[in-house]
Amino acid sequence: MDKTTDLSYKKILIITGGYIKEGLLESLIRKEKYSFVIAADKGLVSANRINLKPDYIIGDFDSVPPKLLSEYKAKAIPVETFPKMKDKTDTHIALEIALGYNPSFIDIVGATGSRMDHTISNIELLMNALNQDVNVRILDENNCIYLKNKNFIIKKSEQYGDFISLLAFSNQVNGLKLVGFKYPLNCVTLTKGSSLGVSNELLEEEGRVYFEEGILAVIEARD
Amino acid sequence: MDKTTDLSYKKILIITGGYIKEGLLESLIRKEKYSFVIAADKGLVSANRINLKPDYIIGDFDSVPPKLLSEYKAKAIPVETFPKMKDKTDTHIALEIALGYNPSFIDIVGATGSRMDHTISNIELLMNALNQDVNVRILDENNCIYLKNKNFIIKKSEQYGDFISLLAFSNQVNGLKLVGFKYPLNCVTLTKGSSLGVSNELLEEEGRVYFEEGILAVIEARD
């Protein structure tokens, strides 16, 4: 089976150009065993740092040393170059490519960092995955960020950190009910501008999140 | 006039508990000449680092050394202590207090950092200021973040960095038109999940942003 044409039921990793803390990438690759890795622009520098050979490289490459790019091209890895003046960020293009493979799961690293416009835009991009019903997580050393538009469960055994924060990503989230959490809620309307859902914690082995309407941004976080 | 009861036409600074890069706080205070400073929880540690005496101190103080808090209490600064188990973050409470003074302007530092749940929640809090028609900016070394629900102008002479990013904070922003920008737009609908508005730049002395409906998150950024 051609790896590039059928990645159904496979996990894809996107490495993009924000800050990636030493060790994070290696530990994720070890744990998640991704079947396909896309490096977006400066994400190639991070991949190269741990001698990782991506399966696909995309970007405008305005922030990648030309020598490095040539080295990877010589390894017969597909490289797709986009103009700098384009309507989408490199991460957006990488996510579209990943979603095109109809995978079961996508993780993105390097999507957070000092440039908050990129960070927030990258979180907003998750809408595109939600619309296609594909689970995508943005991961960094402290945070695991994802969107949900229907009830879900968080298991303590799989938690990313001590804290779980729920924020209204759509203008409003109706009928929010939390079971198994330190601060339970019952039929609450969460609006943008409320900090009610920040820094909750699991009390039981499972935290169950129910809601009737809206989109939640979920951040599992550690200090 | 009692400084704590009439701060109309005054600028308020909130120093909260996230990361504050060395020098940022001092340069802001020098430039903006705030008339009232609120320290929220760990923000007190940042204030103390530059020997700044806030006018008001609030928080649950779970992350402030008790000795430091006692020292500031001894300086006869009003200190308001909230329980750790509360429905609002320290930054949320500080912003409500600041808005209660009906000021002309609020800046918040320490609102970004490694905990993305706090960072995103803090940006969402700006909704509360927008609803009261008070301008609030979240500032860090690389970013100046604010919300807009009506047309506005960005002047090159006052810009925070080289880049200006416009993101849909509400589900949709209709009729977006950009004049004076490197990448102009004409009557575009910006939705969450589009990265079209990321990393624009000013071409002229003034960038004019027009839109018919919705809320924009504006990030003036520098690398």
Short mmCIF file of C-alpha atoms in Angstrom, two decimals:
data_model
loop_
_atom_site.label_atom_id
_atom_site.label_comp_id
_atom_site.label_asym_id
_atom_site.label_seq_id
_atom_site.Cartn_x
_atom_site.Cartn_y
_atom_site.Cartn_z
CA MET A 1 0.00 0.00 0.00
CA ASP A 2 1.34 3.39 -0.94
CA LYS A 3 1.97 5.19 2.32
CA THR A 4 1.15 8.58 0.78
CA THR A 5 -2.24 7.62 -0.61
CA ASP A 6 -3.91 5.65 2.18
CA LEU A 7 -3.35 6.80 5.71
CA SER A 8 -6.81 5.88 6.98
CA TYR A 9 -6.70 4.76 10.60
CA LYS A 10 -3.24 6.23 10.80
CA LYS A 11 -1.76 8.91 13.00
CA ILE A 12 -0.21 11.94 11.38
CA LEU A 13 2.25 14.32 13.02
CA ILE A 14 2.68 17.89 11.79
CA ILE A 15 5.86 19.63 12.91
CA THR A 16 5.49 23.35 12.34
CA GLY A 17 7.61 26.44 12.93
CA GLY A 18 6.93 27.56 16.53
CA TYR A 19 8.90 26.75 19.64
CA ILE A 20 9.46 23.06 20.39
CA LYS A 21 11.04 22.24 23.71
CA GLU A 22 13.99 19.88 23.70
CA GLY A 23 12.89 16.28 24.12
CA LEU A 24 9.17 16.81 23.42
CA LEU A 25 9.36 15.71 19.79
CA GLU A 26 11.39 12.59 20.54
CA SER A 27 9.15 11.48 23.40
CA LEU A 28 6.01 12.01 21.30
CA ILE A 29 7.39 10.03 18.37
CA ARG A 30 8.39 7.23 20.72
CA LYS A 31 4.97 7.15 22.36
CA GLU A 32 2.58 7.77 19.47
CA LYS A 33 4.37 5.90 16.67
CA TYR A 34 3.09 8.20 13.93
CA SER A 35 2.72 6.61 10.52
CA PHE A 36 3.23 9.84 8.59
CA VAL A 37 5.14 13.02 9.46
CA ILE A 38 4.72 16.38 7.73
CA ALA A 39 7.27 19.13 8.35
CA ALA A 40 5.92 22.63 7.71
CA ASP A 41 8.54 25.28 6.99
CA LYS A 42 10.77 25.93 10.04
CA GLY A 43 9.40 22.70 11.51
CA LEU A 44 11.98 21.06 9.25
CA VAL A 45 14.71 22.59 11.42
CA SER A 46 13.17 20.94 14.48
CA ALA A 47 12.86 17.60 12.67
CA ASN A 48 16.49 17.81 11.56
CA ARG A 49 17.61 18.52 15.12
CA ILE A 50 16.61 14.97 16.09
CA ASN A 51 17.57 13.43 12.72
CA LEU A 52 13.95 12.78 11.85
CA LYS A 53 13.14 12.18 8.19
CA PRO A 54 9.65 13.56 7.48
CA ASP A 55 7.48 11.92 4.84
CA TYR A 56 6.42 15.24 3.37
CA ILE A 57 7.87 18.76 3.55
CA ILE A 58 5.88 21.89 2.74
CA GLY A 59 6.30 25.62 3.18
CA ASP A 60 7.37 28.91 1.72
CA PHE A 61 10.75 28.17 3.34
CA ASP A 62 11.44 31.79 4.18
CA SER A 63 12.83 30.66 7.52
CA VAL A 64 14.66 27.44 6.56
CA PRO A 65 18.38 27.44 5.65
CA PRO A 66 18.54 26.64 1.88
CA LYS A 67 21.34 24.12 2.52
CA LEU A 68 19.13 22.14 4.89
CA LEU A 69 16.27 22.11 2.42
CA SER A 70 18.62 20.86 -0.34
CA GLU A 71 19.85 18.07 1.90
CA TYR A 72 16.30 16.87 2.51
CA LYS A 73 15.40 17.18 -1.19
CA ALA A 74 18.39 14.93 -1.93
CA LYS A 75 16.83 12.29 0.33
CA ALA A 76 13.95 11.96 -2.16
CA ILE A 77 11.37 13.32 0.26
CA PRO A 78 8.47 15.07 -1.48
CA VAL A 79 8.90 18.83 -1.00
CA GLU A 80 6.11 21.23 -1.91
CA THR A 81 7.03 24.90 -2.07
CA PHE A 82 4.37 27.60 -1.74
CA PRO A 83 4.81 31.30 -2.46
CA LYS A 84 5.40 33.56 0.55
CA MET A 85 2.42 35.67 -0.51
CA LYS A 86 -0.39 33.20 0.03
CA ASP A 87 -3.80 33.16 1.68
CA LYS A 88 -2.93 30.46 4.20
CA THR A 89 -0.19 29.92 6.74
CA ASP A 90 2.21 27.01 6.34
CA THR A 91 0.49 25.24 9.24
CA HIS A 92 -2.90 25.71 7.57
CA ILE A 93 -1.62 24.11 4.36
CA ALA A 94 -0.01 21.25 6.28
CA LEU A 95 -3.26 20.59 8.13
CA GLU A 96 -5.23 20.56 4.87
CA ILE A 97 -2.82 18.05 3.40
CA ALA A 98 -3.04 15.91 6.53
CA LEU A 99 -6.85 16.05 6.54
CA GLY A 100 -6.83 15.08 2.86
CA TYR A 101 -5.46 11.70 3.89
CA ASN A 102 -8.52 11.11 6.05
CA PRO A 103 -6.46 9.93 9.03
CA SER A 104 -7.79 8.82 12.38
CA PHE A 105 -5.73 11.33 14.30
CA ILE A 106 -3.42 14.34 13.85
CA ASP A 107 -0.98 15.84 16.35
CA ILE A 108 0.64 19.24 15.77
CA VAL A 109 3.80 20.41 17.51
CA GLY A 110 5.49 23.78 17.08
CA ALA A 111 2.06 25.45 16.83
CA THR A 112 2.60 27.59 19.94
CA GLY A 113 5.32 30.07 20.77
CA SER A 114 6.09 33.74 21.20
CA ARG A 115 4.08 34.93 18.20
CA MET A 116 0.53 34.88 19.60
CA ASP A 117 -1.03 35.58 16.19
CA HIS A 118 0.32 32.28 14.92
CA THR A 119 -0.59 30.49 18.13
CA ILE A 120 -4.20 31.69 18.12
CA SER A 121 -4.57 31.15 14.39
CA ASN A 122 -3.27 27.59 14.80
CA ILE A 123 -5.86 26.88 17.49
CA GLU A 124 -8.56 28.34 15.22
CA LEU A 125 -7.38 26.01 12.45
CA LEU A 126 -8.65 23.10 14.53
CA MET A 127 -12.14 24.15 13.36
CA ASN A 128 -11.30 22.71 9.95
CA ALA A 129 -10.57 19.33 11.51
CA LEU A 130 -13.67 19.47 13.69
CA ASN A 131 -15.77 20.07 10.58
CA GLN A 132 -14.34 16.86 9.13
CA ASP A 133 -14.73 14.97 12.41
CA VAL A 134 -11.00 14.28 12.72
CA ASN A 135 -9.35 14.52 16.14
CA VAL A 136 -6.45 16.97 16.18
CA ARG A 137 -4.34 17.99 19.16
CA ILE A 138 -1.91 20.90 19.46
CA LEU A 139 0.82 19.80 21.82
CA ASP A 140 3.61 21.61 23.59
CA GLU A 141 5.54 21.00 26.80
CA ASN A 142 2.72 22.40 28.97
CA ASN A 143 -0.46 22.04 26.96
CA CYS A 144 -2.63 19.68 24.99
CA ILE A 145 -5.25 21.73 23.12
CA TYR A 146 -8.24 20.44 21.18
CA LEU A 147 -11.81 21.34 20.22
CA LYS A 148 -14.98 19.41 20.95
CA ASN A 149 -18.50 19.82 19.59
CA LYS A 150 -20.03 16.85 21.38
CA ASN A 151 -19.89 15.07 24.74
CA PHE A 152 -16.57 13.48 25.64
CA ILE A 153 -14.62 11.73 28.40
CA ILE A 154 -11.17 12.51 29.77
CA LYS A 155 -9.43 9.61 31.50
CA LYS A 156 -7.05 10.36 34.37
CA SER A 157 -4.68 7.67 33.09
CA GLU A 158 -4.31 9.50 29.77
CA GLN A 159 -4.33 13.07 31.07
CA TYR A 160 -1.69 15.49 29.79
CA GLY A 161 -1.34 17.41 33.06
CA ASP A 162 -2.98 18.18 36.37
CA PHE A 163 -5.36 20.81 35.03
CA ILE A 164 -8.24 20.71 32.59
CA SER A 165 -9.65 23.99 31.30
CA LEU A 166 -12.81 24.34 29.26
CA LEU A 167 -13.37 27.56 27.33
CA ALA A 168 -16.15 28.70 25.02
CA PHE A 169 -14.64 28.56 21.53
CA SER A 170 -17.96 29.36 19.89
CA ASN A 171 -19.70 32.46 21.21
CA GLN A 172 -21.64 30.29 23.63
CA VAL A 173 -21.71 26.71 24.95
CA ASN A 174 -25.11 25.65 26.28
CA GLY A 175 -26.07 23.13 28.93
CA LEU A 176 -22.55 22.36 30.11
CA LYS A 177 -22.41 19.62 32.73
CA LEU A 178 -19.22 18.25 34.31
CA VAL A 179 -19.12 14.96 36.21
CA GLY A 180 -16.06 13.55 37.97
CA PHE A 181 -14.37 16.95 38.25
CA LYS A 182 -13.22 18.84 41.36
CA TYR A 183 -15.49 21.70 40.33
CA PRO A 184 -18.59 20.05 38.84
CA LEU A 185 -21.08 22.04 36.79
CA ASN A 186 -24.72 21.37 36.06
CA CYS A 187 -26.41 22.87 33.03
CA VAL A 188 -24.33 26.02 32.81
CA THR A 189 -24.11 28.36 29.82
CA LEU A 190 -20.47 29.18 29.14
CA THR A 191 -19.87 32.38 27.20
CA LYS A 192 -16.72 33.97 25.83
CA GLY A 193 -15.31 36.18 28.55
CA SER A 194 -16.11 33.77 31.37
CA SER A 195 -13.15 32.21 33.17
CA LEU A 196 -15.36 29.73 35.03
CA GLY A 197 -13.91 26.72 33.23
CA VAL A 198 -10.22 27.48 33.86
CA SER A 199 -8.01 25.14 35.94
CA ASN A 200 -10.46 22.38 36.77
CA GLU A 201 -9.12 19.02 37.92
CA LEU A 202 -10.25 15.41 37.75
CA LEU A 203 -11.47 13.87 41.01
CA GLU A 204 -12.47 10.51 39.60
CA GLU A 205 -10.80 8.18 37.12
CA GLU A 206 -12.98 9.65 34.41
CA GLY A 207 -14.20 13.19 33.81
CA ARG A 208 -17.36 13.33 31.74
CA VAL A 209 -18.19 16.50 29.82
CA TYR A 210 -21.73 16.93 28.52
CA PHE A 211 -23.09 19.89 26.57
CA GLU A 212 -26.03 20.59 24.32
CA GLU A 213 -24.68 23.07 21.82
CA GLY A 214 -21.53 24.97 20.94
CA ILE A 215 -17.82 24.33 20.62
CA LEU A 216 -15.48 23.92 23.58
CA ALA A 217 -11.75 24.60 23.53
CA VAL A 218 -10.23 22.03 25.87
CA ILE A 219 -6.77 22.58 27.33
CA GLU A 220 -5.15 19.87 29.40
CA ALA A 221 -2.30 21.71 31.07
CA ARG A 222 0.59 21.36 33.46
CA ASP A 223 2.66 24.03 35.15
CA MET B 1 -9.80 63.71 44.28
CA ASP B 2 -9.61 60.21 45.71
CA LYS B 3 -7.48 58.23 43.33
CA THR B 4 -9.40 55.04 44.02
CA THR B 5 -12.86 56.40 43.30
CA ASP B 6 -12.45 58.42 40.12
CA LEU B 7 -10.14 57.07 37.48
CA SER B 8 -12.15 58.31 34.52
CA TYR B 9 -9.92 59.29 31.63
CA LYS B 10 -7.13 57.45 33.37
CA LYS B 11 -4.98 54.54 32.29
CA ILE B 12 -4.96 51.40 34.41
CA LEU B 13 -2.28 48.72 34.35
CA ILE B 14 -2.99 45.17 35.49
CA ILE B 15 0.05 43.05 36.28
CA THR B 16 -0.96 39.43 36.40
CA GLY B 17 0.76 36.11 37.02
CA GLY B 18 2.11 34.93 33.65
CA TYR B 19 5.55 35.42 32.19
CA ILE B 20 6.82 39.01 32.00
CA LYS B 21 10.07 39.54 30.16
CA GLU B 22 12.75 41.56 31.90
CA GLY B 23 12.48 45.24 31.06
CA LEU B 24 8.97 45.15 29.54
CA LEU B 25 7.21 46.34 32.69
CA GLU B 26 9.63 49.20 33.31
CA SER B 27 9.51 50.44 29.73
CA LEU B 28 5.71 50.32 29.69
CA ILE B 29 5.42 52.24 32.95
CA ARG B 30 7.86 54.84 31.67
CA LYS B 31 5.98 55.23 28.39
CA GLU B 32 2.34 54.99 29.42
CA LYS B 33 2.43 56.74 32.81
CA TYR B 34 -0.40 54.68 34.27
CA SER B 35 -2.44 56.41 36.93
CA PHE B 36 -3.46 53.21 38.72
CA VAL B 37 -1.76 49.82 38.95
CA ILE B 38 -3.44 46.59 40.04
CA ALA B 39 -1.31 43.56 40.88
CA ALA B 40 -3.13 40.25 40.52
CA ASP B 41 -1.68 37.35 42.50
CA LYS B 42 1.78 36.36 41.19
CA GLY B 43 1.84 39.67 39.33
CA LEU B 44 2.88 41.10 42.70
CA VAL B 45 6.16 39.21 42.39
CA SER B 46 6.79 40.91 39.04
CA ALA B 47 5.88 44.32 40.49
CA ASN B 48 8.22 43.75 43.40
CA ARG B 49 11.06 42.81 41.08
CA ILE B 50 11.16 46.41 39.85
CA ASN B 51 10.23 47.95 43.22
CA LEU B 52 6.84 49.01 41.94
CA LYS B 53 4.19 49.82 44.51
CA PRO B 54 0.78 48.86 43.11
CA ASP B 55 -2.31 50.82 44.14
CA TYR B 56 -4.36 47.67 44.65
CA ILE B 57 -3.45 44.03 45.19
CA ILE B 58 -5.87 41.16 44.62
CA GLY B 59 -5.70 37.40 44.39
CA ASP B 60 -5.99 34.04 46.07
CA PHE B 61 -2.22 34.35 46.66
CA ASP B 62 -1.59 30.65 46.22
CA SER B 63 1.55 31.52 44.27
CA VAL B 64 2.87 34.54 46.22
CA PRO B 65 5.41 34.17 49.05
CA PRO B 66 3.50 35.06 52.28
CA LYS B 67 6.42 37.26 53.42
CA LEU B 68 6.17 39.39 50.28
CA LEU B 69 2.43 39.81 50.73
CA SER B 70 2.94 40.88 54.36
CA GLU B 71 5.52 43.46 53.30
CA TYR B 72 3.09 45.02 50.85
CA LYS B 73 0.24 44.91 53.38
CA ALA B 74 2.51 46.86 55.75
CA LYS B 75 2.79 49.58 53.10
CA ALA B 76 -0.93 50.29 53.55
CA ILE B 77 -1.82 49.15 50.05
CA PRO B 78 -5.36 47.78 49.80
CA VAL B 79 -5.17 43.98 49.53
CA GLU B 80 -8.23 41.92 48.63
CA THR B 81 -7.96 38.18 49.16
CA PHE B 82 -10.25 35.79 47.32
CA PRO B 83 -10.68 32.09 48.01
CA LYS B 84 -8.77 29.67 45.79
CA MET B 85 -12.03 27.94 44.92
CA LYS B 86 -13.77 30.67 43.00
CA ASP B 87 -15.65 31.03 39.73
CA LYS B 88 -13.23 33.53 38.21
CA THR B 89 -9.50 33.69 37.65
CA ASP B 90 -7.44 36.36 39.42
CA THR B 91 -7.02 38.19 36.12
CA HIS B 92 -10.78 38.15 35.59
CA ILE B 93 -11.37 39.69 39.03
CA ALA B 94 -8.66 42.31 38.44
CA LEU B 95 -10.22 43.26 35.11
CA GLU B 96 -13.67 43.59 36.69
CA ILE B 97 -12.23 45.89 39.35
CA ALA B 98 -10.44 47.95 36.71
CA LEU B 99 -13.58 48.21 34.56
CA GLY B 100 -15.51 49.31 37.65
CA TYR B 101 -13.44 52.49 37.68
CA ASN B 102 -14.69 53.30 34.17
CA PRO B 103 -11.21 54.17 32.91
CA SER B 104 -10.28 55.28 29.42
CA PHE B 105 -7.77 52.51 28.92
CA ILE B 106 -6.46 49.30 30.48
CA ASP B 107 -3.22 47.45 29.73
CA ILE B 108 -2.59 43.93 31.00
CA VAL B 109 0.86 42.36 31.30
CA GLY B 110 1.64 38.84 32.50
CA ALA B 111 -1.48 37.55 30.72
CA THR B 112 0.45 35.26 28.38
CA GLY B 113 2.89 32.47 29.14
CA SER B 114 3.39 28.75 29.08
CA ARG B 115 -0.09 27.88 30.40
CA MET B 116 -2.20 28.27 27.26
CA ASP B 117 -5.48 27.85 29.18
CA HIS B 118 -4.74 31.02 31.10
CA THR B 119 -3.49 32.80 27.98
CA ILE B 120 -6.59 31.99 25.92
CA SER B 121 -8.92 32.69 28.84
CA ASN B 122 -7.24 36.07 29.33
CA ILE B 123 -7.79 36.96 25.69
CA GLU B 124 -11.43 35.89 26.00
CA LEU B 125 -11.77 38.18 29.05
CA LEU B 126 -11.33 41.13 26.70
CA MET B 127 -14.95 40.50 25.67
CA ASN B 128 -16.03 41.96 29.02
CA ALA B 129 -14.20 45.19 28.26
CA LEU B 130 -15.53 45.31 24.72
CA ASN B 131 -19.06 45.03 26.08
CA GLN B 132 -18.35 48.13 28.19
CA ASP B 133 -16.64 49.94 25.31
CA VAL B 134 -13.31 50.21 27.17
CA ASN B 135 -10.07 49.67 25.26
CA VAL B 136 -7.94 46.93 26.76
CA ARG B 137 -4.64 45.59 25.46
CA ILE B 138 -2.80 42.43 26.46
CA LEU B 139 0.90 43.13 26.07
CA ASP B 140 3.98 40.98 26.11
CA GLU B 141 7.42 41.27 24.57
CA ASN B 142 6.19 40.12 21.15
CA ASN B 143 2.48 40.88 21.05
CA CYS B 144 -0.16 43.52 21.54
CA ILE B 145 -3.56 41.82 21.55
CA TYR B 146 -6.98 43.52 21.52
CA LEU B 147 -10.54 43.02 20.28
CA LYS B 148 -12.53 45.28 17.95
CA ASN B 149 -16.23 45.30 17.10
CA LYS B 150 -16.16 48.36 14.87
CA ASN B 151 -13.96 50.00 12.23
CA PHE B 152 -10.56 51.20 13.38
CA ILE B 153 -7.23 52.61 12.26
CA ILE B 154 -3.70 51.42 13.03
CA LYS B 155 -0.99 54.04 12.66
CA LYS B 156 2.48 52.95 11.60
CA SER B 157 4.00 55.40 14.07
CA GLU B 158 2.25 53.66 16.97
CA GLN B 159 2.56 50.08 15.78
CA TYR B 160 3.76 47.43 18.23
CA GLY B 161 5.67 45.37 15.65
CA ASP B 162 6.10 44.68 11.96
CA PHE B 163 3.12 42.36 11.66
CA ILE B 164 -0.61 42.85 12.07
CA SER B 165 -2.84 39.80 12.24
CA LEU B 166 -6.62 39.86 12.15
CA LEU B 167 -8.50 36.79 13.32
CA ALA B 168 -12.21 36.03 13.64
CA PHE B 169 -12.90 36.11 17.38
CA SER B 170 -16.64 35.74 16.85
CA ASN B 171 -17.67 32.80 14.68
CA GLN B 172 -17.67 35.09 11.66
CA VAL B 173 -16.60 38.61 10.65
CA ASN B 174 -18.53 39.97 7.68
CA GLY B 175 -17.58 42.51 5.02
CA LEU B 176 -13.93 42.85 6.04
CA LYS B 177 -12.06 45.47 4.04
CA LEU B 178 -8.41 46.42 4.56
CA VAL B 179 -6.90 49.63 3.16
CA GLY B 180 -3.24 50.64 3.47
CA PHE B 181 -2.07 47.08 4.07
CA LYS B 182 0.41 44.97 2.07
CA TYR B 183 -2.34 42.40 1.56
CA PRO B 184 -5.54 44.42 1.12
CA LEU B 185 -8.94 42.79 1.35
CA ASN B 186 -12.28 43.87 -0.06
CA CYS B 187 -15.51 42.67 1.46
CA VAL B 188 -14.28 39.32 2.70
CA THR B 189 -16.03 37.07 5.21
CA LEU B 190 -13.50 35.88 7.77
CA THR B 191 -14.44 32.71 9.62
CA LYS B 192 -12.80 30.84 12.46
CA GLY B 193 -10.36 28.40 10.92
CA SER B 194 -9.16 30.78 8.22
CA SER B 195 -5.55 31.94 8.44
CA LEU B 196 -6.06 34.58 5.75
CA GLY B 197 -5.55 37.48 8.16
CA VAL B 198 -2.25 36.30 9.68
CA SER B 199 0.97 38.32 9.25
CA ASN B 200 -0.28 41.29 7.30
CA GLU B 201 1.84 44.45 7.21
CA LEU B 202 1.20 48.17 6.83
CA LEU B 203 2.18 49.70 3.51
CA GLU B 204 0.95 53.21 4.24
CA GLU B 205 1.18 55.43 7.29
CA GLU B 206 -2.30 54.28 8.28
CA GLY B 207 -4.01 50.95 7.96
CA ARG B 208 -7.79 51.20 7.91
CA VAL B 209 -9.89 48.21 8.92
CA TYR B 210 -13.57 48.21 8.00
CA PHE B 211 -16.09 45.48 8.74
CA GLU B 212 -19.84 45.18 8.94
CA GLU B 213 -20.41 42.65 11.69
CA GLY B 214 -18.52 40.46 14.13
CA ILE B 215 -15.57 40.71 16.49
CA LEU B 216 -11.96 40.76 15.36
CA ALA B 217 -9.00 39.69 17.47
CA VAL B 218 -6.15 41.99 16.46
CA ILE B 219 -2.56 41.02 17.19
CA GLU B 220 0.23 43.47 16.46
CA ALA B 221 3.30 41.26 16.62
CA ARG B 222 7.05 41.23 16.29
CA ASP B 223 9.44 38.29 15.93
#
